Amino acid sequence: MPKALHRLLLCLCLWLPFAAQASDAQDFASASANDRARLLQEWAAQPDPARLGLLGSLQQGRLGPDQPRTLRLNNRLRGLLDNALASQRLLSDDAQVRLQAAQHLQRRAQPTQLGLLERHHAAETDQAVHAALGLALANLQLVAAEPSVRLAAVRLLGESGDPLARTRLQALLEPAVESDEGVRTAARTSLDQVERKLLIGELLGQAFSGLSLGSVLLLAALGLAITFGLLGVINMAHGEMLMLGAYSTYGVQILVQRYAPGALEFYPLLALPVAFAVSAGVGMLLERTVIRHLYGRPLETLLATWGISLILIQAVRLIFGAQNVEVANPGWLSGGVQVLPNLVLPWSRIVIIGFALCVALLTWLLLNRTRLGLNVRAVTQNRNMAACCGVPTGRVDMLAFGLGCGIAGLGGVALSQIGNVGPDLGQSYIIDSFLVVVLGGVGQLAGSLWAAFGLGVANKLLEPQIGAVLGKILILALIILFIQKRPQGLFALKGRVID
Amino acid sequence: MNQPLLVTATQKAGPRLSLVIGAIVLLTLIALPLLSLLPDGHSLQVSAYILTLVGKILCYAIVALALDLVWGYAGLLSLGHGLFFALGGYAMGMYLMREAAGDGLPAFMSFLSWQELPWYWAGTQHFAWALCLVVLAPGSLALVFGYFAFRSRIKGVYFSIMTQALTFAGMLLFFRNETGFGGNNGFTNFRSVLGFDITAPGTRAVLFLLTVALLAGSLYLGWRLAQSKFGRVLTALRDAENRLMFCGYDPRGFKLFIWVLSAVLCGLAGALYVPQVGIINPGEMSPTNSIEAAVWVALGGRGTLIGPLLGAGLVNGFKSWFTVAFPEVWLFFLGALFIVVTLYLPKGLVGLLKKRDEP
Amino acid sequence: MRPAPIHPHCMLEPSIDAGQGREAIGLGHVAAPGLDARHGTVLTLEDITVSFDGFKAIDALDLYIGVGELRCIIGPNGAGKTTLMDVITGKTRPTRGKAWFGDTLDLTRMSEVQIAQAGIGRKFQKPTVFEALTVFDNLELAHKTDKSVWACLGARLSDEQRGRIDEVLGTIGLQAARGRAAGSLSHGQKQFLEIGMLLMQDPQLLLLDEPVAGMTDAETEFTAELFKRLAGKHSLMVVEHDMGFVGSIADHVTVLHQGRVLAEGSLQQVQADERVIEVYLGR
C-alpha cells in the first residue's frame, strides 16, 4: 500500500505545474461553443505563460499534448484561438516572437485586448515590437470615445503600409462612421500616405513578377540565341521544347511518387537532367533529320519547324490528354518572403530567377571557355573555313542545336513550377522569346539577358495600368520603333557590312 | 515512267492545254452556283454545303494569291495575313450585324448593355462605307506597319516574326469584350445583306459568283504585275536587294506597294468570306491560321500564280475531309506537309510539273 | 518664280578657294541635274575616319579622284579598301570627315539610293546579279531611267532603250545569252554582266571591287581594254590585287595600308617606294 501511495504522490507532484492548465483544458472541453469563445477572449485579454502549451494543442485540435485529436473548431473559434495565442506570445522573451505576435494583432486584435496592448506598448523595449504594437493599438483606438485618441491613432496608421490600414481609414472618411471633422481630415491625409506606400509595394511586386517572367523568357531566348543567332536557324518548335521540359517534370513527378515517395521533395532537381536530356535529344534528332537540310534557308526552316511543333503538340495531346496536368510545388518552393505588408516574394519565383541567371552564366562559359564553344563560334563565323580547319561542322551543328533545345527544356522545368502545364504551353511563350532575340541582337547572350528581363518587367508593369492586351500591343509598337533606331538590336557588334 | 495523266498531258500539249484546263475550271466554278439554284431533289443540284465549302476555299485561294505576291515575288514571308483577312471580314461583319439589328445596337453590344456604338463603328450601317472600311482598315494598317518595317530594313525572318507578333496582338485585342469586336464569339447570326436573305440560294449564288470574279480579277492583276517591269524589280529585290539599291531603285516603295496591295486583297477576300460562312471570330487572326496560308503557297509553288490557288484548294479540301474522318490525324498530316514541302518540294507542285516539262 | 539674276562673273568662277566655293553653291544639295564638277575632281574625300568599336578601319584618309581618271587602289588585306567603297556608296557612315561627289553633293548625308541615282555605280567583290531574271532583264533594270514605283508599273521599253541594251550586250559579249537566266551564267560571265549593268546605269563614277577575279587571261585583257575605253568619259576607281592587271590599266595608283594612304603615284613610283615594299613583302 505505501508503495502505491508513494506513486500517487509522485504523480501529483509531477502533475502540479500542469494543474492550472489541466483545469483550463477541462473548462474548455466542457464549455459550450459560446462559452468557449468567451473563454478564449478572456485568455486573450489576460495572457498567462502557463497556457501556451494548451493553446498550442488546441490549435492542433487536441485538449492536451498527448490527447487524441477530437476537437472540432469553427472558423470564429479558430480566429479567437489564434488571437489568444498571439497574446500569450507577447509575453515571450524572444523579440522575434513578440514581433510576430504584434503583427498578428495588428490585423486581428479585439477590443477586449485594448488594456493588454496598452500595457505592453508602454513596457516594450524593443523598437520594432514597440512600433508594431503601436499600430495594433492604433487600430483599436480608432473607435475610442475620445476624439484626440482617435486622431492620434489615425495619424499613427498613416505610417503603416498595411492594406488593412487602408480599408480602416477608408471607412473613417464617412461622416456616419466618424463624427469628428478633424479626425476625418487626418484620415484623408493618412490614407494618402498609406496608399503611396502600398503603391510602392505593388510596383515592386509587379517588377518582381516581371523579373520572373523575364527569367523564363531568358531561358527560352538563350536557346533561341544559340539556334537562331549562332546557327542561323529559326526554330518555331522551340516553344515545344519548353513544353517537353515541363512534361518531363510531370513525368518525373509521377515516377518519383510511385517508386520513391520519400524523395518527392526533390523531384524538380531530378527533373532538370531528365528535361534537358529529353529536349536536347528531340532537338538533336530533329537537327539530323530535318533542319540539317535547310541551313541557309531561314524561311523554309521556319515553316518546317512549325510543322514539327504541330506534330509535337498533337503527340503530347494524344499521350497526356488536352487538359492541363498537375505539377505540384515541393515544400521548399512554396511559400515566400514577406518584404512589405503587401509584398510577398514567392520562393519558387526567387529560385527561378537565380536558376535562369546560373544557366545564362553556364551557357556563356560553355560558349566562351570550352572547345565546343570555340567550335560553335568558328562554325558561326565561317562554316567553310571551320570545316577546313578540321572542325566537324555537322557534329557541332547537332550539339549546338541540342544545347539550345536542352536549355529550353530547363526552362520548361522552371515554367512548370510557376504556371500551368498543357500542350499549348510553348505557343504562348514563343512570340515573346523571339521578340527578346530580335531586341537583344542576334547571337548576343548579354543582349538576350537584358532584353528578356526588360521585356518581362515592361510587360508586367504595363499590364495593370493599361491591361494585358494593350500592354502587349504597346510593347510591340515600342519594339518596332526601337528597331528604327538600332536595327541590329541592343548589343549588336559594329563591323564591316558583309555581302 | 508512271506519271499521272495530267502531268504527261501538260508535258505534251504545253501552255495551250493549261489554258483549256483553266477555262474548264472557270466554267465549272461559274456553273456551280447556277446548279445550286435547281429545285430540291434534282439529280444535278449542288447542295448549299458544297457551295459554301467551295466558296470558302476560293476566299482562301485569294489569300494564298495575295501572300504569294509578297512572298513569292518580293521575298517577304508574312505570317500575319490572317489579320488583314479578318479585318476585312470584321468590317463586312459589322455591316451585317447592323443590318440584322435594325435600328438598335448589334446583339452582342446590347447583351453587354452598351449604350452607344463605339466611334470606329460609326457609319457601318451603310454598305458603301462598310466596303470602304474593308479596303481601308487592312490597307492603312499594312501601310503604317510596312512603312516602319521597311524603313528600318526589317526583312527575312525578322519580318516574319514581326508580322506574326502583329496578328497575335490583333487577336488578343479582338478577343476582349470591351474593345467592341464581339469578343470570343465574334460576329454571327447574320440575317440579310442589302435586304436580301443571306441564306437564300440566290444570295449564296451571287456571293459565290462575286468570289469567283474577285479571284479571277486578282489573278489577272497578279499576272499583269508579274509581266510588268514592276514585277521584275520585285524579283530582283527578292534575290539581291543591295544590288537593286546600287542600281538606283528605292526598295521601300516597291515593298510597300505590293505589301499594301496584298493586304487589301486579303481584306476583300475576308469580306466575301463572312457572308458566305456566316461567322467571323478572332480565331481567324491566330498565328496558326496565317502560317497555314504559307503552306498553301509553298505546296502549290511560290513565285507562280496558279500554284497558290492549287495549294489552297488541295490543303483545304483535305482539311475538310480529314477533320471529319480522322480529327486526331489532321495535325500530324499538316505538320508532315510542312516538313515534306520544305524539304522535297522547294518549288511546289507547279515546279514539279514544270520540271517534267523541261526536257 | 525666276531665280535672282546671278552676276555672270560669279558663274564663271565661283571662288578661288574650294571650300568657300562649296559654301556658295550650297551644302548637301542633293540630286542636281548633271554633276557639278567644275573643280575637276569627281570625288573628294577628306579626313575620312571609320571606326568599328574603337578599331579604325579607315583613319583620316584623304583621296581625290579627278574627272575621267582611272584610279587603282591597292593594298594588303584589311587595308580598308572595301570599307572605303562602303563609305562612298553610303552603306557605312564615316565617323568623321567629308565626302563630296562633284562639288555639291555631300555623300555623308545621302542614302544609298540617292547616291546611286546621283551617278555612282558599284560592282561588288562577289558578282551579284539578279539570278532569277534573264540577262536582258538584268540590263533593263539597270538602265538609267525613272526608277520610281509608278514609273515601273507602266514602263515599256522604247526602241532606243532596246538598242542601248543590245549595244551593251555586244560590249560585254553576252548577245547569245540574252534570254538565259543570269543565275545559270559562269562566274566570269556574271562579272561581265555586272559590268554591263554598270554601263547601263551610265554613272559618273564607277567603283569596281576586284573586277577580274575569276576571269581567264583573255577575259582580263578584254576587261582592261574596256576600262581604258571607259576612262575619260567616266571616272573609275578600281580595287584590285592582280598587279599585272593594275599595270595594264592604271595611270595613277593609290596604296592603302591600315586605313591610311601609304603612297600615291604611277605604278612604277609606288612599286619603288620603300614603305610599300615593306608592307607587301614584310621585313
PDB file of C-alpha atoms in Angstrom, chain A residues 88-310:
ATOM      1  CA  GLN A  88       0.447  34.678 -24.844  1.00  0.00           C
ATOM      2  CA  ARG A  89       3.368  35.102 -27.150  1.00  0.00           C
ATOM      3  CA  LEU A  90       3.646  38.767 -26.326  1.00  0.00           C
ATOM      4  CA  LEU A  91       4.988  37.558 -23.014  1.00  0.00           C
ATOM      5  CA  SER A  92       7.829  35.694 -24.704  1.00  0.00           C
ATOM      6  CA  ASP A  93      11.439  36.649 -24.102  1.00  0.00           C
ATOM      7  CA  ASP A  94      12.270  36.392 -27.784  1.00  0.00           C
ATOM      8  CA  ALA A  95      11.780  39.753 -29.529  1.00  0.00           C
ATOM      9  CA  GLN A  96      11.211  37.992 -32.829  1.00  0.00           C
ATOM     10  CA  VAL A  97       8.296  36.001 -31.422  1.00  0.00           C
ATOM     11  CA  ARG A  98       6.839  39.139 -29.886  1.00  0.00           C
ATOM     12  CA  LEU A  99       7.147  40.954 -33.188  1.00  0.00           C
ATOM     13  CA  GLN A 100       5.233  38.241 -34.998  1.00  0.00           C
ATOM     14  CA  ALA A 101       2.584  38.270 -32.322  1.00  0.00           C
ATOM     15  CA  ALA A 102       2.275  42.046 -32.573  1.00  0.00           C
ATOM     16  CA  GLN A 103       1.965  41.846 -36.349  1.00  0.00           C
ATOM     17  CA  HIS A 104      -0.769  39.269 -35.949  1.00  0.00           C
ATOM     18  CA  LEU A 105      -2.560  41.518 -33.510  1.00  0.00           C
ATOM     19  CA  GLN A 106      -2.340  44.459 -35.880  1.00  0.00           C
ATOM     20  CA  ARG A 107      -4.767  42.602 -38.048  1.00  0.00           C
ATOM     21  CA  ARG A 108      -6.845  40.669 -35.557  1.00  0.00           C
ATOM     22  CA  ALA A 109      -6.794  42.390 -32.166  1.00  0.00           C
ATOM     23  CA  GLN A 110     -10.151  42.505 -30.363  1.00  0.00           C
ATOM     24  CA  PRO A 111     -11.385  45.498 -28.315  1.00  0.00           C
ATOM     25  CA  THR A 112     -11.067  43.408 -25.149  1.00  0.00           C
ATOM     26  CA  GLN A 113      -7.320  43.289 -25.687  1.00  0.00           C
ATOM     27  CA  LEU A 114      -7.011  47.076 -25.534  1.00  0.00           C
ATOM     28  CA  GLY A 115      -5.764  47.130 -21.956  1.00  0.00           C
ATOM     29  CA  LEU A 116      -3.272  44.394 -22.638  1.00  0.00           C
ATOM     30  CA  LEU A 117      -1.879  46.167 -25.673  1.00  0.00           C
ATOM     31  CA  GLU A 118      -1.586  49.459 -23.812  1.00  0.00           C
ATOM     32  CA  ARG A 119       0.358  47.781 -21.034  1.00  0.00           C
ATOM     33  CA  HIS A 120       2.728  46.016 -23.369  1.00  0.00           C
ATOM     34  CA  HIS A 121       3.142  49.036 -25.631  1.00  0.00           C
ATOM     35  CA  ALA A 122       4.222  51.075 -22.634  1.00  0.00           C
ATOM     36  CA  ALA A 123       6.561  48.385 -21.336  1.00  0.00           C
ATOM     37  CA  GLU A 124       8.079  47.187 -24.612  1.00  0.00           C
ATOM     38  CA  THR A 125      11.773  47.985 -25.045  1.00  0.00           C
ATOM     39  CA  ASP A 126      12.447  46.512 -28.476  1.00  0.00           C
ATOM     40  CA  GLN A 127      11.922  49.239 -31.047  1.00  0.00           C
ATOM     41  CA  ALA A 128      10.403  47.157 -33.803  1.00  0.00           C
ATOM     42  CA  VAL A 129       7.998  45.436 -31.456  1.00  0.00           C
ATOM     43  CA  HIS A 130       7.135  48.763 -29.883  1.00  0.00           C
ATOM     44  CA  ALA A 131       6.218  50.228 -33.262  1.00  0.00           C
ATOM     45  CA  ALA A 132       4.226  47.156 -34.249  1.00  0.00           C
ATOM     46  CA  LEU A 133       2.322  47.232 -31.006  1.00  0.00           C
ATOM     47  CA  GLY A 134       1.657  50.932 -31.510  1.00  0.00           C
ATOM     48  CA  LEU A 135      -0.012  50.166 -34.803  1.00  0.00           C
ATOM     49  CA  ALA A 136      -2.029  47.334 -33.302  1.00  0.00           C
ATOM     50  CA  LEU A 137      -3.114  49.704 -30.570  1.00  0.00           C
ATOM     51  CA  ALA A 138      -3.982  52.406 -33.066  1.00  0.00           C
ATOM     52  CA  ASN A 139      -6.297  50.013 -34.861  1.00  0.00           C
ATOM     53  CA  LEU A 140      -8.251  49.543 -31.636  1.00  0.00           C
ATOM     54  CA  GLN A 141      -8.153  53.194 -30.737  1.00  0.00           C
ATOM     55  CA  LEU A 142      -9.919  54.179 -33.933  1.00  0.00           C
ATOM     56  CA  VAL A 143     -13.187  53.576 -32.107  1.00  0.00           C
ATOM     57  CA  ALA A 144     -12.159  55.215 -28.839  1.00  0.00           C
ATOM     58  CA  ALA A 145     -14.572  57.681 -27.306  1.00  0.00           C
ATOM     59  CA  GLU A 146     -12.004  60.500 -27.111  1.00  0.00           C
ATOM     60  CA  PRO A 147     -11.555  62.273 -30.493  1.00  0.00           C
ATOM     61  CA  SER A 148      -7.975  63.168 -29.593  1.00  0.00           C
ATOM     62  CA  VAL A 149      -7.145  59.484 -29.078  1.00  0.00           C
ATOM     63  CA  ARG A 150      -8.735  58.655 -32.422  1.00  0.00           C
ATOM     64  CA  LEU A 151      -6.802  61.458 -34.079  1.00  0.00           C
ATOM     65  CA  ALA A 152      -3.508  60.154 -32.758  1.00  0.00           C
ATOM     66  CA  ALA A 153      -4.424  56.648 -33.874  1.00  0.00           C
ATOM     67  CA  VAL A 154      -5.303  57.820 -37.369  1.00  0.00           C
ATOM     68  CA  ARG A 155      -2.011  59.655 -37.667  1.00  0.00           C
ATOM     69  CA  LEU A 156      -0.129  56.612 -36.480  1.00  0.00           C
ATOM     70  CA  LEU A 157      -1.878  54.405 -39.026  1.00  0.00           C
ATOM     71  CA  GLY A 158      -0.734  56.741 -41.771  1.00  0.00           C
ATOM     72  CA  GLU A 159       2.749  55.475 -41.179  1.00  0.00           C
ATOM     73  CA  SER A 160       1.918  51.846 -41.788  1.00  0.00           C
ATOM     74  CA  GLY A 161       1.957  50.253 -45.221  1.00  0.00           C
ATOM     75  CA  ASP A 162      -0.690  47.675 -44.426  1.00  0.00           C
ATOM     76  CA  PRO A 163      -3.569  47.075 -46.872  1.00  0.00           C
ATOM     77  CA  LEU A 164      -5.823  46.718 -43.797  1.00  0.00           C
ATOM     78  CA  ALA A 165      -4.962  50.200 -42.638  1.00  0.00           C
ATOM     79  CA  ARG A 166      -6.280  51.409 -45.963  1.00  0.00           C
ATOM     80  CA  THR A 167      -9.686  49.791 -45.536  1.00  0.00           C
ATOM     81  CA  ARG A 168      -9.905  51.002 -41.947  1.00  0.00           C
ATOM     82  CA  LEU A 169      -9.032  54.555 -42.903  1.00  0.00           C
ATOM     83  CA  GLN A 170     -11.381  54.499 -45.852  1.00  0.00           C
ATOM     84  CA  ALA A 171     -14.240  53.606 -43.507  1.00  0.00           C
ATOM     85  CA  LEU A 172     -13.426  56.652 -41.399  1.00  0.00           C
ATOM     86  CA  LEU A 173     -13.985  59.022 -44.281  1.00  0.00           C
ATOM     87  CA  GLU A 174     -17.755  58.530 -43.911  1.00  0.00           C
ATOM     88  CA  PRO A 175     -19.357  61.143 -41.649  1.00  0.00           C
ATOM     89  CA  ALA A 176     -21.714  58.426 -40.419  1.00  0.00           C
ATOM     90  CA  VAL A 177     -18.796  56.435 -39.042  1.00  0.00           C
ATOM     91  CA  GLU A 178     -16.555  59.218 -37.847  1.00  0.00           C
ATOM     92  CA  SER A 179     -18.353  62.258 -36.475  1.00  0.00           C
ATOM     93  CA  ASP A 180     -15.317  64.424 -35.778  1.00  0.00           C
ATOM     94  CA  GLU A 181     -14.300  66.670 -38.696  1.00  0.00           C
ATOM     95  CA  GLY A 182     -10.627  66.878 -37.667  1.00  0.00           C
ATOM     96  CA  VAL A 183     -10.261  63.108 -37.490  1.00  0.00           C
ATOM     97  CA  ARG A 184     -11.797  62.779 -40.923  1.00  0.00           C
ATOM     98  CA  THR A 185      -9.309  65.220 -42.425  1.00  0.00           C
ATOM     99  CA  ALA A 186      -6.466  63.424 -40.709  1.00  0.00           C
ATOM    100  CA  ALA A 187      -7.811  60.134 -42.021  1.00  0.00           C
ATOM    101  CA  ARG A 188      -7.749  61.576 -45.545  1.00  0.00           C
ATOM    102  CA  THR A 189      -4.084  62.584 -45.176  1.00  0.00           C
ATOM    103  CA  SER A 190      -3.145  59.274 -43.596  1.00  0.00           C
ATOM    104  CA  LEU A 191      -4.975  57.390 -46.311  1.00  0.00           C
ATOM    105  CA  ASP A 192      -2.933  59.165 -48.963  1.00  0.00           C
ATOM    106  CA  GLN A 193       0.220  58.249 -47.095  1.00  0.00           C
ATOM    107  CA  VAL A 194      -0.782  54.619 -46.824  1.00  0.00           C
ATOM    108  CA  GLU A 195      -1.753  54.441 -50.472  1.00  0.00           C
ATOM    109  CA  ARG A 196       1.575  55.827 -51.558  1.00  0.00           C
ATOM    110  CA  LYS A 197       3.336  53.139 -49.575  1.00  0.00           C
ATOM    111  CA  LEU A 198       1.052  50.463 -50.948  1.00  0.00           C
ATOM    112  CA  LEU A 199       1.720  51.662 -54.475  1.00  0.00           C
ATOM    113  CA  ILE A 200       5.440  51.182 -53.955  1.00  0.00           C
ATOM    114  CA  GLY A 201       4.766  47.663 -52.761  1.00  0.00           C
ATOM    115  CA  GLU A 202       2.539  46.949 -55.732  1.00  0.00           C
ATOM    116  CA  LEU A 203       5.024  48.309 -58.223  1.00  0.00           C
ATOM    117  CA  LEU A 204       7.807  46.299 -56.658  1.00  0.00           C
ATOM    118  CA  GLY A 205       5.589  43.234 -56.777  1.00  0.00           C
ATOM    119  CA  GLN A 206       4.870  43.773 -60.464  1.00  0.00           C
ATOM    120  CA  ALA A 207       8.513  44.391 -61.200  1.00  0.00           C
ATOM    121  CA  PHE A 208       9.327  41.182 -59.406  1.00  0.00           C
ATOM    122  CA  SER A 209       6.827  39.088 -61.310  1.00  0.00           C
ATOM    123  CA  GLY A 210       8.195  40.793 -64.407  1.00  0.00           C
ATOM    124  CA  LEU A 211      11.640  39.584 -63.453  1.00  0.00           C
ATOM    125  CA  SER A 212      10.398  36.051 -63.037  1.00  0.00           C
ATOM    126  CA  LEU A 213       8.575  36.190 -66.379  1.00  0.00           C
ATOM    127  CA  GLY A 214      11.787  37.600 -67.780  1.00  0.00           C
ATOM    128  CA  SER A 215      13.783  34.702 -66.402  1.00  0.00           C
ATOM    129  CA  VAL A 216      11.526  32.195 -68.168  1.00  0.00           C
ATOM    130  CA  LEU A 217      11.837  34.258 -71.336  1.00  0.00           C
ATOM    131  CA  LEU A 218      15.560  34.294 -70.801  1.00  0.00           C
ATOM    132  CA  LEU A 219      15.725  30.515 -70.634  1.00  0.00           C
ATOM    133  CA  ALA A 220      13.668  30.283 -73.804  1.00  0.00           C
ATOM    134  CA  ALA A 221      15.625  33.024 -75.542  1.00  0.00           C
ATOM    135  CA  LEU A 222      19.038  31.642 -74.594  1.00  0.00           C
ATOM    136  CA  GLY A 223      18.271  28.525 -76.561  1.00  0.00           C
ATOM    137  CA  LEU A 224      16.949  30.635 -79.421  1.00  0.00           C
ATOM    138  CA  ALA A 225      20.008  32.854 -79.331  1.00  0.00           C
ATOM    139  CA  ILE A 226      22.091  29.748 -79.907  1.00  0.00           C
ATOM    140  CA  THR A 227      19.967  28.093 -82.583  1.00  0.00           C
ATOM    141  CA  PHE A 228      18.908  31.289 -84.317  1.00  0.00           C
ATOM    142  CA  GLY A 229      21.836  33.553 -83.628  1.00  0.00           C
ATOM    143  CA  LEU A 230      24.680  31.131 -83.935  1.00  0.00           C
ATOM    144  CA  LEU A 231      23.333  28.608 -86.413  1.00  0.00           C
ATOM    145  CA  GLY A 232      21.039  30.930 -88.349  1.00  0.00           C
ATOM    146  CA  VAL A 233      18.171  28.525 -87.839  1.00  0.00           C
ATOM    147  CA  ILE A 234      14.817  29.821 -86.808  1.00  0.00           C
ATOM    148  CA  ASN A 235      13.164  27.195 -84.685  1.00  0.00           C
ATOM    149  CA  MET A 236       9.434  27.618 -84.341  1.00  0.00           C
ATOM    150  CA  ALA A 237       9.319  24.356 -82.384  1.00  0.00           C
ATOM    151  CA  HIS A 238      11.408  25.952 -79.671  1.00  0.00           C
ATOM    152  CA  GLY A 239       8.344  26.656 -77.561  1.00  0.00           C
ATOM    153  CA  GLU A 240       7.548  22.944 -77.753  1.00  0.00           C
ATOM    154  CA  MET A 241      10.955  22.235 -76.232  1.00  0.00           C
ATOM    155  CA  LEU A 242       9.778  24.235 -73.222  1.00  0.00           C
ATOM    156  CA  MET A 243       6.644  22.138 -73.256  1.00  0.00           C
ATOM    157  CA  LEU A 244       8.604  18.887 -73.420  1.00  0.00           C
ATOM    158  CA  GLY A 245      10.680  20.069 -70.466  1.00  0.00           C
ATOM    159  CA  ALA A 246       7.551  20.795 -68.460  1.00  0.00           C
ATOM    160  CA  TYR A 247       6.031  17.429 -69.322  1.00  0.00           C
ATOM    161  CA  SER A 248       9.289  15.714 -68.386  1.00  0.00           C
ATOM    162  CA  THR A 249       8.940  17.342 -64.979  1.00  0.00           C
ATOM    163  CA  TYR A 250       5.442  15.971 -64.789  1.00  0.00           C
ATOM    164  CA  GLY A 251       6.654  12.508 -65.745  1.00  0.00           C
ATOM    165  CA  VAL A 252       9.449  12.597 -63.177  1.00  0.00           C
ATOM    166  CA  GLN A 253       6.982  13.683 -60.536  1.00  0.00           C
ATOM    167  CA  ILE A 254       4.702  10.735 -61.313  1.00  0.00           C
ATOM    168  CA  LEU A 255       7.576   8.236 -61.284  1.00  0.00           C
ATOM    169  CA  VAL A 256       9.033   9.554 -58.044  1.00  0.00           C
ATOM    170  CA  GLN A 257       5.596   9.492 -56.439  1.00  0.00           C
ATOM    171  CA  ARG A 258       5.223   5.871 -57.369  1.00  0.00           C
ATOM    172  CA  TYR A 259       8.669   4.455 -56.742  1.00  0.00           C
ATOM    173  CA  ALA A 260      10.396   6.770 -54.280  1.00  0.00           C
ATOM    174  CA  PRO A 261       7.818   8.818 -52.404  1.00  0.00           C
ATOM    175  CA  GLY A 262      10.487   9.812 -49.864  1.00  0.00           C
ATOM    176  CA  ALA A 263      12.375  11.801 -52.467  1.00  0.00           C
ATOM    177  CA  LEU A 264       9.316  13.712 -53.649  1.00  0.00           C
ATOM    178  CA  GLU A 265      10.638  16.876 -52.039  1.00  0.00           C
ATOM    179  CA  PHE A 266      13.491  16.970 -54.503  1.00  0.00           C
ATOM    180  CA  TYR A 267      11.845  15.821 -57.690  1.00  0.00           C
ATOM    181  CA  PRO A 268      12.380  19.160 -59.511  1.00  0.00           C
ATOM    182  CA  LEU A 269      16.124  18.694 -59.103  1.00  0.00           C
ATOM    183  CA  LEU A 270      15.802  15.226 -60.539  1.00  0.00           C
ATOM    184  CA  ALA A 271      13.693  16.607 -63.358  1.00  0.00           C
ATOM    185  CA  LEU A 272      16.402  19.024 -64.509  1.00  0.00           C
ATOM    186  CA  PRO A 273      18.738  16.497 -66.123  1.00  0.00           C
ATOM    187  CA  VAL A 274      15.794  14.486 -67.437  1.00  0.00           C
ATOM    188  CA  ALA A 275      14.182  17.505 -69.073  1.00  0.00           C
ATOM    189  CA  PHE A 276      17.500  18.611 -70.500  1.00  0.00           C
ATOM    190  CA  ALA A 277      18.121  15.170 -71.930  1.00  0.00           C
ATOM    191  CA  VAL A 278      14.626  14.806 -73.398  1.00  0.00           C
ATOM    192  CA  SER A 279      14.563  18.206 -75.058  1.00  0.00           C
ATOM    193  CA  ALA A 280      18.151  18.025 -76.225  1.00  0.00           C
ATOM    194  CA  GLY A 281      17.578  14.522 -77.575  1.00  0.00           C
ATOM    195  CA  VAL A 282      14.491  15.516 -79.507  1.00  0.00           C
ATOM    196  CA  GLY A 283      16.311  18.609 -80.716  1.00  0.00           C
ATOM    197  CA  MET A 284      19.302  16.662 -81.987  1.00  0.00           C
ATOM    198  CA  LEU A 285      17.041  14.163 -83.686  1.00  0.00           C
ATOM    199  CA  LEU A 286      15.253  16.990 -85.486  1.00  0.00           C
ATOM    200  CA  GLU A 287      18.518  18.591 -86.442  1.00  0.00           C
ATOM    201  CA  ARG A 288      19.798  15.393 -88.008  1.00  0.00           C
ATOM    202  CA  THR A 289      16.602  14.524 -89.830  1.00  0.00           C
ATOM    203  CA  VAL A 290      15.094  17.819 -90.932  1.00  0.00           C
ATOM    204  CA  ILE A 291      16.913  21.020 -90.101  1.00  0.00           C
ATOM    205  CA  ARG A 292      20.293  19.884 -91.425  1.00  0.00           C
ATOM    206  CA  HIS A 293      18.882  20.023 -94.933  1.00  0.00           C
ATOM    207  CA  LEU A 294      17.665  23.558 -94.539  1.00  0.00           C
ATOM    208  CA  TYR A 295      20.740  25.505 -93.431  1.00  0.00           C
ATOM    209  CA  GLY A 296      20.922  28.792 -95.266  1.00  0.00           C
ATOM    210  CA  ARG A 297      17.194  28.839 -95.991  1.00  0.00           C
ATOM    211  CA  PRO A 298      15.788  30.504 -92.882  1.00  0.00           C
ATOM    212  CA  LEU A 299      12.240  30.965 -94.154  1.00  0.00           C
ATOM    213  CA  GLU A 300      11.947  27.291 -95.087  1.00  0.00           C
ATOM    214  CA  THR A 301      13.331  26.299 -91.710  1.00  0.00           C
ATOM    215  CA  LEU A 302      10.679  28.430 -90.115  1.00  0.00           C
ATOM    216  CA  LEU A 303       7.914  26.567 -91.917  1.00  0.00           C
ATOM    217  CA  ALA A 304       9.383  23.105 -91.387  1.00  0.00           C
ATOM    218  CA  THR A 305       9.909  23.668 -87.673  1.00  0.00           C
ATOM    219  CA  TRP A 306       6.369  24.969 -87.416  1.00  0.00           C
ATOM    220  CA  GLY A 307       5.256  21.649 -88.845  1.00  0.00           C
ATOM    221  CA  ILE A 308       7.372  19.886 -86.247  1.00  0.00           C
ATOM    222  CA  SER A 309       5.760  21.907 -83.497  1.00  0.00           C
ATOM    223  CA  LEU A 310       2.291  20.916 -84.726  1.00  0.00           C
TER     224      LEU A 310
END
